[in-house]
Amino acid sequence: LLLVVVLPASWAAESHLKLDFQPDIVPLQLNQTLPSLWDAEPNTDKNLALAGLLLDRNDSFVQLYGAGDWPFNKTIPLTSTLTTVRLLGGWSPDYCPPGVPPQDFDVVYRNNSTRELVYRWNLLWERLDPYVYNGINMVIVLDNVPFCFVSDPQFGTYGQIKGPDSPQEFGDFVAVIVQAMVTRYGKARAETFKFRVATEFNNVHGHWNDTVAKYVETYGNVTQAVHRVLPQAQVGPGNFCPFYWPTAGCASGRDFALQAMHELARRQLPLSFLASSYYPSTSGTAARDEPFYDLYYPALVAQALQQIRSFSPAWADVPLELMEFAPFVLPAPGKRESGPGRFAAASVLAVSYTLAQHGVSKIYHWGDTSRLPTPTLGGLLGNGRLWLMSMAHRTRFALAGSLLQPAQPHRFNTSLPQPYGFGFVLPASREPAPVAGAAHAAAGSHASSRWQPPSLPRPPHQTQAAAAAAA
């Protein structure tokens, strides 16, 4: 049974993306890895410089959650990879101390007399060193463009949102930055970095308020620049702000995203991953809620990524990832809780299964702790998701052959101590008992004796036409 989501006529753009959806849950295959629930943690702006997420591995909070076996002095509990959002600068004034302009936090500026670029290497290294030297895998995010490359900078929700006046000059700047990383950390280490060009570039108010052509030119120049220095480096476009159903947060950015990806494919530009954000939430009131207990939505996110990947045969094998993920409960207007309690832990595990069934390989999480009014455990308390991670990590050897068996870590550089891998791998499958009784008899003589999982629920926003087509 194929469920076709009927979209409004205004969505019938030249770069139309069909959202045909197969609602049957597909059983995972033997040894198929589930997405790593804690593979990465987004870190932004001033938090990078403060190394705010790093804790001593002997810290009581780290020990409580079973992350004290990290082979370096500092760790982000149960996290192996970090995305460096707004690494280059382009910050919002809201993130800066009073009276200090955001331009002062860019890693580069232009000499007023010579117009040459001047680098603030100290800013770049204080944002990277604490994590690189403590074994964290890095996603180098090249998003907010520094002010010196933009003649008419514009502020959005998260800082400077215009593209560079000259994508070629910006690409040359990126090549200098990447070469400096090779010099500082060594080529073997730098080759393990991923490079992401933008953050949610189809979010006009938050991240990119420029043209499709400007984004494509910027992506092409940055990709070439990175590969001049590191020919085998992984480079990919920004994670999409969800636009996959009419009430999604960035539904208005749908055409921008699809046109940009079609143009990347037409120009045969390489990419090493495709990623999206996904923030399921529920309050029972908001019209655009995508409840995190409704598995239709994560499946649709994954399926949309699969279809975008099909734009180019050269992209056929690139991994699909969620580079921002957090389930939210909205208990009251203006209040938001990031996945608290055992219900959130169970729902995240169910969402992870759904994503794995539809080809997503990694989930980048954030918002796993809450602040306490007391100094106990450093004033931190893990939410339901962190407890789930802790349980899986603690039992990764004790439950050999059971559901929560760990995946093998990726050995990116055998000369360095290795962070642990966090994926789940299913054990050998057990044949389920045949369905018994009248229900099985009614299925007909040709029905399979294997247990058939239930279909996913239909979307709450499904139109009458879609329901009729599905029937």
Short mmCIF file of N, CA, C and O in Angstrom, two decimals, residues 379-423:
data_model
loop_
_atom_site.label_atom_id
_atom_site.label_comp_id
_atom_site.label_asym_id
_atom_site.label_seq_id
_atom_site.Cartn_x
_atom_site.Cartn_y
_atom_site.Cartn_z
N GLY A 379 25.39 21.10 39.24
CA GLY A 379 24.15 21.78 38.89
C GLY A 379 23.47 21.21 37.67
O GLY A 379 22.60 21.85 37.09
N LEU A 380 23.83 19.99 37.25
CA LEU A 380 23.27 19.38 36.05
C LEU A 380 22.46 18.13 36.40
O LEU A 380 22.77 17.43 37.35
N LEU A 381 21.45 17.88 35.60
CA LEU A 381 20.69 16.65 35.71
C LEU A 381 20.37 16.18 34.30
O LEU A 381 19.88 16.95 33.47
N GLY A 382 20.69 14.94 34.01
CA GLY A 382 20.40 14.40 32.69
C GLY A 382 18.93 14.12 32.52
O GLY A 382 18.24 13.70 33.45
N ASN A 383 18.43 14.36 31.28
CA ASN A 383 17.03 14.06 31.02
C ASN A 383 16.89 12.61 30.57
O ASN A 383 17.84 11.82 30.61
N GLY A 384 15.68 12.25 30.12
CA GLY A 384 15.42 10.85 29.78
C GLY A 384 16.33 10.31 28.70
O GLY A 384 16.75 9.15 28.74
N ARG A 385 16.67 11.16 27.71
CA ARG A 385 17.54 10.68 26.63
C ARG A 385 18.94 10.36 27.14
O ARG A 385 19.56 9.40 26.71
N LEU A 386 19.46 11.18 28.05
CA LEU A 386 20.80 10.93 28.56
C LEU A 386 20.83 9.64 29.38
O LEU A 386 21.80 8.88 29.35
N TRP A 387 19.74 9.36 30.11
CA TRP A 387 19.67 8.10 30.84
C TRP A 387 19.64 6.92 29.86
O TRP A 387 20.25 5.88 30.12
N LEU A 388 18.94 7.07 28.76
CA LEU A 388 18.92 6.02 27.75
C LEU A 388 20.33 5.79 27.21
O LEU A 388 20.78 4.64 27.07
N MET A 389 21.03 6.85 26.88
CA MET A 389 22.41 6.73 26.40
C MET A 389 23.29 6.05 27.43
O MET A 389 24.11 5.18 27.11
N SER A 390 23.15 6.46 28.67
CA SER A 390 23.97 5.90 29.73
C SER A 390 23.72 4.40 29.87
O SER A 390 24.66 3.61 30.01
N MET A 391 22.46 4.00 29.84
CA MET A 391 22.13 2.59 29.97
C MET A 391 22.75 1.78 28.84
O MET A 391 23.35 0.72 29.06
N ALA A 392 22.63 2.29 27.61
CA ALA A 392 23.18 1.58 26.47
C ALA A 392 24.70 1.50 26.54
O ALA A 392 25.31 0.48 26.23
N HIS A 393 25.32 2.59 26.97
CA HIS A 393 26.78 2.60 27.05
C HIS A 393 27.29 1.65 28.13
O HIS A 393 28.24 0.90 27.93
N ARG A 394 26.64 1.67 29.28
CA ARG A 394 27.09 0.82 30.39
C ARG A 394 26.93 -0.67 30.06
O ARG A 394 27.69 -1.50 30.54
N THR A 395 25.95 -1.00 29.23
CA THR A 395 25.66 -2.40 28.96
C THR A 395 26.20 -2.87 27.62
O THR A 395 25.85 -3.95 27.16
N ARG A 396 27.08 -2.09 27.01
CA ARG A 396 27.49 -2.41 25.65
C ARG A 396 28.26 -3.72 25.57
O ARG A 396 28.31 -4.33 24.52
N PHE A 397 28.89 -4.14 26.66
CA PHE A 397 29.57 -5.42 26.66
C PHE A 397 28.76 -6.47 27.43
O PHE A 397 28.73 -7.64 27.06
N ALA A 398 28.08 -6.06 28.49
CA ALA A 398 27.35 -7.01 29.32
C ALA A 398 26.20 -7.66 28.56
O ALA A 398 25.84 -8.79 28.85
N LEU A 399 25.62 -6.97 27.60
CA LEU A 399 24.47 -7.50 26.88
C LEU A 399 24.86 -8.02 25.50
O LEU A 399 24.12 -7.88 24.54
N ALA A 400 26.04 -8.61 25.41
CA ALA A 400 26.47 -9.16 24.13
C ALA A 400 25.43 -10.14 23.61
O ALA A 400 24.99 -11.04 24.33
N GLY A 401 25.02 -9.97 22.38
CA GLY A 401 24.02 -10.85 21.79
C GLY A 401 22.61 -10.40 22.04
O GLY A 401 21.68 -11.03 21.54
N SER A 402 22.43 -9.33 22.80
CA SER A 402 21.08 -8.85 23.04
C SER A 402 20.82 -7.60 22.20
O SER A 402 21.63 -7.21 21.37
N LEU A 403 19.70 -6.97 22.43
CA LEU A 403 19.27 -5.87 21.57
C LEU A 403 20.27 -4.71 21.54
O LEU A 403 20.55 -4.14 20.50
N LEU A 404 20.81 -4.35 22.69
CA LEU A 404 21.66 -3.17 22.77
C LEU A 404 23.13 -3.54 22.66
O LEU A 404 23.94 -3.22 23.51
N GLN A 405 23.46 -4.23 21.62
CA GLN A 405 24.85 -4.60 21.36
C GLN A 405 25.53 -3.47 20.60
O GLN A 405 24.96 -2.94 19.65
N PRO A 406 26.73 -3.06 20.97
CA PRO A 406 27.32 -1.87 20.35
C PRO A 406 27.86 -2.14 18.96
O PRO A 406 28.28 -3.24 18.63
N ALA A 407 27.86 -1.09 18.16
CA ALA A 407 28.50 -1.16 16.85
C ALA A 407 30.00 -0.95 17.01
O ALA A 407 30.47 -0.48 18.03
N GLN A 408 30.76 -1.33 15.99
CA GLN A 408 32.19 -1.09 16.00
C GLN A 408 32.46 0.38 15.72
O GLN A 408 31.85 0.97 14.84
N PRO A 409 33.37 1.00 16.45
CA PRO A 409 33.70 2.41 16.18
C PRO A 409 34.44 2.54 14.85
O PRO A 409 35.06 1.59 14.38
N HIS A 410 34.35 3.71 14.29
CA HIS A 410 35.07 3.99 13.05
C HIS A 410 36.52 4.32 13.39
O HIS A 410 36.80 5.27 14.11
N ARG A 411 37.46 3.53 12.89
CA ARG A 411 38.88 3.71 13.20
C ARG A 411 39.48 4.69 12.20
O ARG A 411 40.02 4.30 11.18
N PHE A 412 39.38 5.99 12.51
CA PHE A 412 39.81 6.97 11.54
C PHE A 412 41.30 7.21 11.56
O PHE A 412 41.88 7.66 10.59
N ASN A 413 41.98 6.93 12.66
CA ASN A 413 43.41 7.22 12.75
C ASN A 413 43.99 6.36 13.85
O ASN A 413 43.87 6.66 15.02
N THR A 414 44.65 5.28 13.47
CA THR A 414 45.11 4.32 14.48
C THR A 414 46.27 4.85 15.30
O THR A 414 46.65 4.21 16.28
N SER A 415 46.82 5.99 14.95
CA SER A 415 47.93 6.54 15.74
C SER A 415 47.43 7.33 16.94
O SER A 415 48.22 7.75 17.78
N LEU A 416 46.13 7.55 17.03
CA LEU A 416 45.56 8.31 18.13
C LEU A 416 44.68 7.41 18.98
O LEU A 416 44.10 6.45 18.49
N PRO A 417 44.57 7.70 20.29
CA PRO A 417 43.61 6.95 21.11
C PRO A 417 42.21 7.13 20.52
O PRO A 417 41.84 8.21 20.06
N GLN A 418 41.44 6.07 20.54
CA GLN A 418 40.15 6.09 19.86
C GLN A 418 39.00 6.39 20.81
O GLN A 418 38.89 5.79 21.87
N PRO A 419 38.13 7.34 20.42
CA PRO A 419 36.88 7.47 21.17
C PRO A 419 36.00 6.26 20.90
O PRO A 419 36.17 5.56 19.91
N TYR A 420 35.09 6.00 21.81
CA TYR A 420 34.27 4.81 21.63
C TYR A 420 33.15 5.05 20.64
O TYR A 420 32.72 6.15 20.40
N GLY A 421 32.71 3.95 20.04
CA GLY A 421 31.58 4.03 19.11
C GLY A 421 30.29 3.78 19.88
O GLY A 421 30.26 3.03 20.85
N PHE A 422 29.22 4.42 19.42
CA PHE A 422 28.00 4.39 20.20
C PHE A 422 26.80 3.78 19.50
O PHE A 422 25.70 3.84 19.99
N GLY A 423 26.98 3.24 18.31
CA GLY A 423 25.82 2.74 17.59
C GLY A 423 25.25 1.48 18.23
O GLY A 423 25.89 0.81 19.02
#
